[in-house]
Amino acid sequence: MNDAGTPRHPEQSDPRCQSAEPADTGRSGATPIVSGDGTRVLTAGGMPGGQGTPLVPSPVFASTYVLHGEPAGPYQYGRLTNPTWTAWEAALADLEGGPAIAFASGIAAVTAVLATTLRPGDTMLMASDCYYATRRLAEEFLSDFGVVTRWAPTGPEMAAQVAGARLVWIESPSNPGLDVCDIAELARRCRDEGALLAVDNTTATPLGQQPLLLGADFSVASDTKAMTGHSDIVLGHVACRTGELAERIRGWRNSTGAIPGPFETWLAHRSLATLDLRLARQADNARELAAMLAAHPAVRRVRYPWLPSDPAYPLAVRQMRRPGGLVSFELAGAAEAEAFLGALRLVTVATSFGGVHSTAERRARWGGDDVPPGFIRFSCGCEDAADLLADVEQALARLR
């Protein structure tokens, strides 16, 4: 590639841009053994190499590299490629089921899909309850460039409005409402109408749901959340159904410079090994919390797609591979919600979600989500369930 990011070689010569194949996670001559999620996250991107190579991926920091004569090889300029990105993206591709491109943040990944897919005069159908920063891009940036956005709530209503759209954007489960959309059905409708489907998969992660295998063209995520899970990294990624789509996304990153830091990328890859364990503990805590909240007199409404009484339950258990760690619930009003949050001792009041520490916040304080004033988004961490429930119970008791 030259400094502007233009490929020197055809797409098929770049293995990073080809559709992902199942990784050979066995030793040479051995039968690969990859079945459970715990094994998948440990072996994603390939098993350790031969004699003298590291057991785990190690960071290669930013460099402009030394080049003599005509540039050759995959690593030429630090804004375009980096071995640490390659290793992380290979792991993501294994989990997502398609080529993946890492970005400096989740919203940078979102922007890459929107900017490479839509042109002036195009129409996009977007979930009206998806992440507020994504909606803001549509309402402000894309509108200024002549892109028309139609809105529909997450759910079956979206399929009826696909006609005429170039891109359909959903988030399932949605953040913070935790509604669920039938991705496979919507993907079929998009194919019939010639539209592309992008799924924000942040809340589910590739272990909870694989949008590409359900028919989506893009799987987008903020890896700041559960994917890395320690509340200390800002990253994002896009996984694509085809190498052609991946090449567009990678070209956008090269041209705009929305690149992840090699050290952050290495930390993300290092965190991946515990993803299965973290998600399992968070889901166990969330199930117990949701059941307790549903029976509490101070709580008006609980949303958790894996609670049998939740309206999204039938679709969630059919479509998704495992439960999540997010629970949403409603208290009487803003004063009650703030009193509840102020009484918490173990749970931290903070935005974002998916970390090993439980956090909660009153989402209406930001003004970007159409939620009641007493709406709480609760992200379950990896604490002991008894301690977590005791903290929530004592905080709710202050309201009586």
Coordinates of C-alpha atoms in Angstrom, one line a residue, residues 137-348:
L137 CA -24.7 10.6 13.5
A138 CA -27.8 9.9 11.4
E139 CA -29.7 13.0 12.5
E140 CA -26.8 15.4 12.1
F141 CA -23.8 14.2 10.0
L142 CA -25.7 12.0 7.5
S143 CA -28.6 14.4 7.2
D144 CA -26.2 17.2 6.2
F145 CA -24.8 15.0 3.4
G146 CA -28.3 14.3 2.0
V147 CA -29.0 10.8 3.5
V148 CA -32.6 10.3 4.5
T149 CA -33.2 8.3 7.7
R150 CA -36.5 6.5 8.5
W151 CA -37.1 5.3 12.0
A152 CA -38.7 2.3 13.5
P153 CA -38.6 0.7 17.0
T154 CA -36.6 -2.5 17.4
G155 CA -39.0 -5.4 16.6
P156 CA -41.1 -6.8 13.9
E157 CA -42.2 -3.4 12.6
M158 CA -38.8 -2.9 11.0
A159 CA -39.2 -5.6 8.4
A160 CA -42.3 -3.9 6.9
Q161 CA -40.3 -0.7 6.2
V162 CA -37.2 -2.1 4.5
A163 CA -38.3 -1.3 0.9
G164 CA -36.4 1.5 -0.6
A165 CA -33.6 1.5 2.0
R166 CA -29.9 1.1 1.1
L167 CA -28.9 0.2 4.7
V168 CA -30.9 -1.1 7.7
W169 CA -29.3 -0.5 11.1
I170 CA -30.4 -2.4 14.2
E171 CA -29.2 -3.1 17.7
S172 CA -30.3 -6.3 19.3
P173 CA -30.6 -6.5 22.2
S174 CA -31.1 -2.7 22.1
N175 CA -29.3 -0.4 24.5
P176 CA -30.8 0.5 27.0
G177 CA -34.3 -0.9 26.4
L178 CA -33.2 -4.5 25.7
D179 CA -35.7 -5.2 23.0
V180 CA -34.8 -8.0 20.5
C181 CA -35.1 -8.1 16.7
D182 CA -35.4 -11.2 14.6
I183 CA -32.2 -10.8 12.7
A184 CA -32.6 -13.8 10.4
E185 CA -36.0 -12.7 9.3
L186 CA -34.9 -9.1 8.8
A187 CA -31.8 -10.3 6.8
R188 CA -34.1 -12.2 4.4
R189 CA -36.2 -9.1 3.9
C190 CA -33.1 -7.0 3.2
R191 CA -31.8 -9.5 0.6
D192 CA -35.2 -9.4 -1.1
E193 CA -35.2 -5.6 -1.2
G194 CA -31.5 -5.2 -2.1
A195 CA -30.6 -3.6 1.2
L196 CA -27.6 -4.2 3.5
L197 CA -28.1 -5.1 7.1
A198 CA -25.9 -3.9 9.9
V199 CA -26.3 -5.2 13.5
D200 CA -24.8 -3.5 16.5
N201 CA -23.8 -6.5 18.5
T202 CA -22.3 -4.7 21.5
T203 CA -24.6 -6.0 24.2
A204 CA -24.5 -9.6 23.0
T205 CA -20.9 -10.1 21.9
P206 CA -20.0 -12.8 19.3
L207 CA -20.4 -15.4 22.0
G208 CA -23.9 -14.4 22.6
Q209 CA -25.0 -13.9 19.0
Q210 CA -23.4 -14.1 15.6
P211 CA -25.2 -11.7 13.3
L212 CA -23.2 -12.7 10.2
L213 CA -24.3 -16.3 10.5
L214 CA -27.9 -15.1 10.9
G215 CA -27.6 -13.3 7.5
A216 CA -26.4 -9.7 8.4
D217 CA -23.8 -8.0 6.3
F218 CA -22.0 -6.2 9.1
S219 CA -21.6 -7.0 12.8
V220 CA -20.5 -3.9 14.7
A221 CA -19.4 -3.6 18.3
S222 CA -18.0 -1.3 20.9
D223 CA -15.3 -3.5 22.3
T224 CA -15.0 -1.0 25.2
K225 CA -17.9 -2.9 26.8
A226 CA -18.1 -6.6 27.5
M227 CA -15.8 -7.8 24.8
T228 CA -12.7 -6.5 26.7
G229 CA -14.6 -6.3 30.0
H230 CA -12.3 -4.4 32.3
S231 CA -13.4 -0.8 31.8
D232 CA -9.9 0.3 30.8
I233 CA -9.9 0.2 27.0
V234 CA -11.7 2.1 24.3
L235 CA -11.9 0.1 21.1
G236 CA -14.4 -1.1 18.4
H237 CA -14.6 -3.4 15.4
V238 CA -16.6 -4.2 12.3
A239 CA -16.9 -7.8 11.0
C240 CA -18.1 -8.3 7.4
R241 CA -20.0 -10.9 5.5
T242 CA -17.6 -10.7 2.5
G243 CA -14.1 -9.7 1.7
E244 CA -15.3 -6.9 -0.6
L245 CA -17.2 -5.2 2.2
A246 CA -14.2 -5.7 4.5
E247 CA -11.9 -4.0 2.0
R248 CA -14.2 -0.9 1.9
I249 CA -14.1 -0.7 5.7
R250 CA -10.4 -1.2 5.9
G251 CA -9.9 1.5 3.2
W252 CA -11.9 3.9 5.2
R253 CA -9.8 3.3 8.3
N254 CA -6.6 3.8 6.3
S255 CA -7.8 7.1 4.9
T256 CA -9.3 8.5 8.0
G257 CA -6.7 7.3 10.5
A258 CA -9.3 5.8 13.0
I259 CA -6.8 3.3 14.0
P260 CA -6.6 1.5 17.4
G261 CA -3.5 1.8 19.5
P262 CA -1.3 -1.3 19.4
F263 CA -1.1 -1.5 23.2
E264 CA -4.8 -1.2 23.6
T265 CA -5.3 -3.9 20.9
W266 CA -2.9 -6.2 22.7
L267 CA -4.8 -5.6 26.0
A268 CA -8.0 -6.5 24.3
H269 CA -6.6 -9.7 22.9
R270 CA -5.3 -10.5 26.3
S271 CA -8.7 -10.0 27.8
L272 CA -10.4 -12.2 25.3
A273 CA -9.3 -15.4 27.0
T274 CA -11.7 -14.7 29.9
L275 CA -14.7 -13.6 27.9
D276 CA -16.6 -16.9 28.3
L277 CA -16.0 -16.9 32.1
R278 CA -16.9 -13.3 32.5
L279 CA -20.1 -13.5 30.4
A280 CA -21.2 -16.6 32.3
R281 CA -20.8 -15.0 35.7
Q282 CA -22.4 -11.8 34.6
A283 CA -25.4 -13.7 33.1
D284 CA -25.9 -15.7 36.3
N285 CA -25.9 -12.5 38.3
A286 CA -28.3 -10.8 35.9
R287 CA -30.8 -13.7 36.0
E288 CA -30.9 -13.6 39.8
L289 CA -31.1 -9.8 39.9
A290 CA -33.9 -9.7 37.3
A291 CA -36.0 -12.2 39.2
M292 CA -35.5 -10.3 42.5
L293 CA -36.4 -7.0 40.9
A294 CA -39.5 -8.4 39.2
A295 CA -40.9 -9.4 42.6
H296 CA -39.9 -6.1 44.4
P297 CA -42.8 -3.7 45.2
A298 CA -40.6 -0.6 44.6
V299 CA -39.8 -1.7 41.0
R300 CA -42.3 -0.8 38.3
R301 CA -41.0 -2.6 35.3
V302 CA -38.1 -5.0 34.6
R303 CA -36.6 -5.7 31.2
Y304 CA -34.3 -8.8 30.8
P305 CA -34.8 -10.9 27.7
W306 CA -34.0 -14.1 29.5
L307 CA -36.7 -13.6 32.1
P308 CA -39.6 -15.8 31.0
S309 CA -42.1 -13.0 31.6
D310 CA -40.2 -10.6 29.3
P311 CA -41.8 -9.9 26.0
A312 CA -38.5 -10.6 24.1
Y313 CA -38.0 -13.9 25.9
P314 CA -39.3 -16.3 23.1
L315 CA -37.1 -14.7 20.4
A316 CA -34.1 -14.2 22.6
V317 CA -33.9 -17.9 23.7
R318 CA -34.3 -19.0 20.1
Q319 CA -31.9 -16.5 18.4
M320 CA -29.2 -16.0 20.9
R321 CA -26.6 -18.5 22.2
R322 CA -26.4 -17.3 25.8
P323 CA -27.9 -14.7 28.2
G324 CA -26.4 -11.3 28.8
G325 CA -25.4 -9.3 31.8
L326 CA -27.6 -6.1 31.3
V327 CA -30.8 -5.6 33.2
S328 CA -33.0 -2.5 32.9
F329 CA -35.7 -1.5 35.4
E330 CA -37.9 1.5 36.3
L331 CA -38.4 3.2 39.6
A332 CA -41.1 5.7 40.4
G333 CA -39.2 8.7 39.3
A334 CA -35.9 10.6 39.0
A335 CA -35.8 11.3 42.8
E336 CA -36.3 7.6 43.6
A337 CA -33.7 6.5 41.1
E338 CA -31.1 9.0 42.4
A339 CA -31.8 7.9 45.9
F340 CA -31.4 4.3 44.9
L341 CA -28.1 4.9 43.2
G342 CA -26.8 7.0 46.1
A343 CA -27.5 4.2 48.5
L344 CA -25.5 1.6 46.6
R345 CA -22.3 0.5 48.3
L346 CA -20.9 -2.3 46.2
V347 CA -22.3 -1.2 42.8
T348 CA -20.6 1.8 41.2

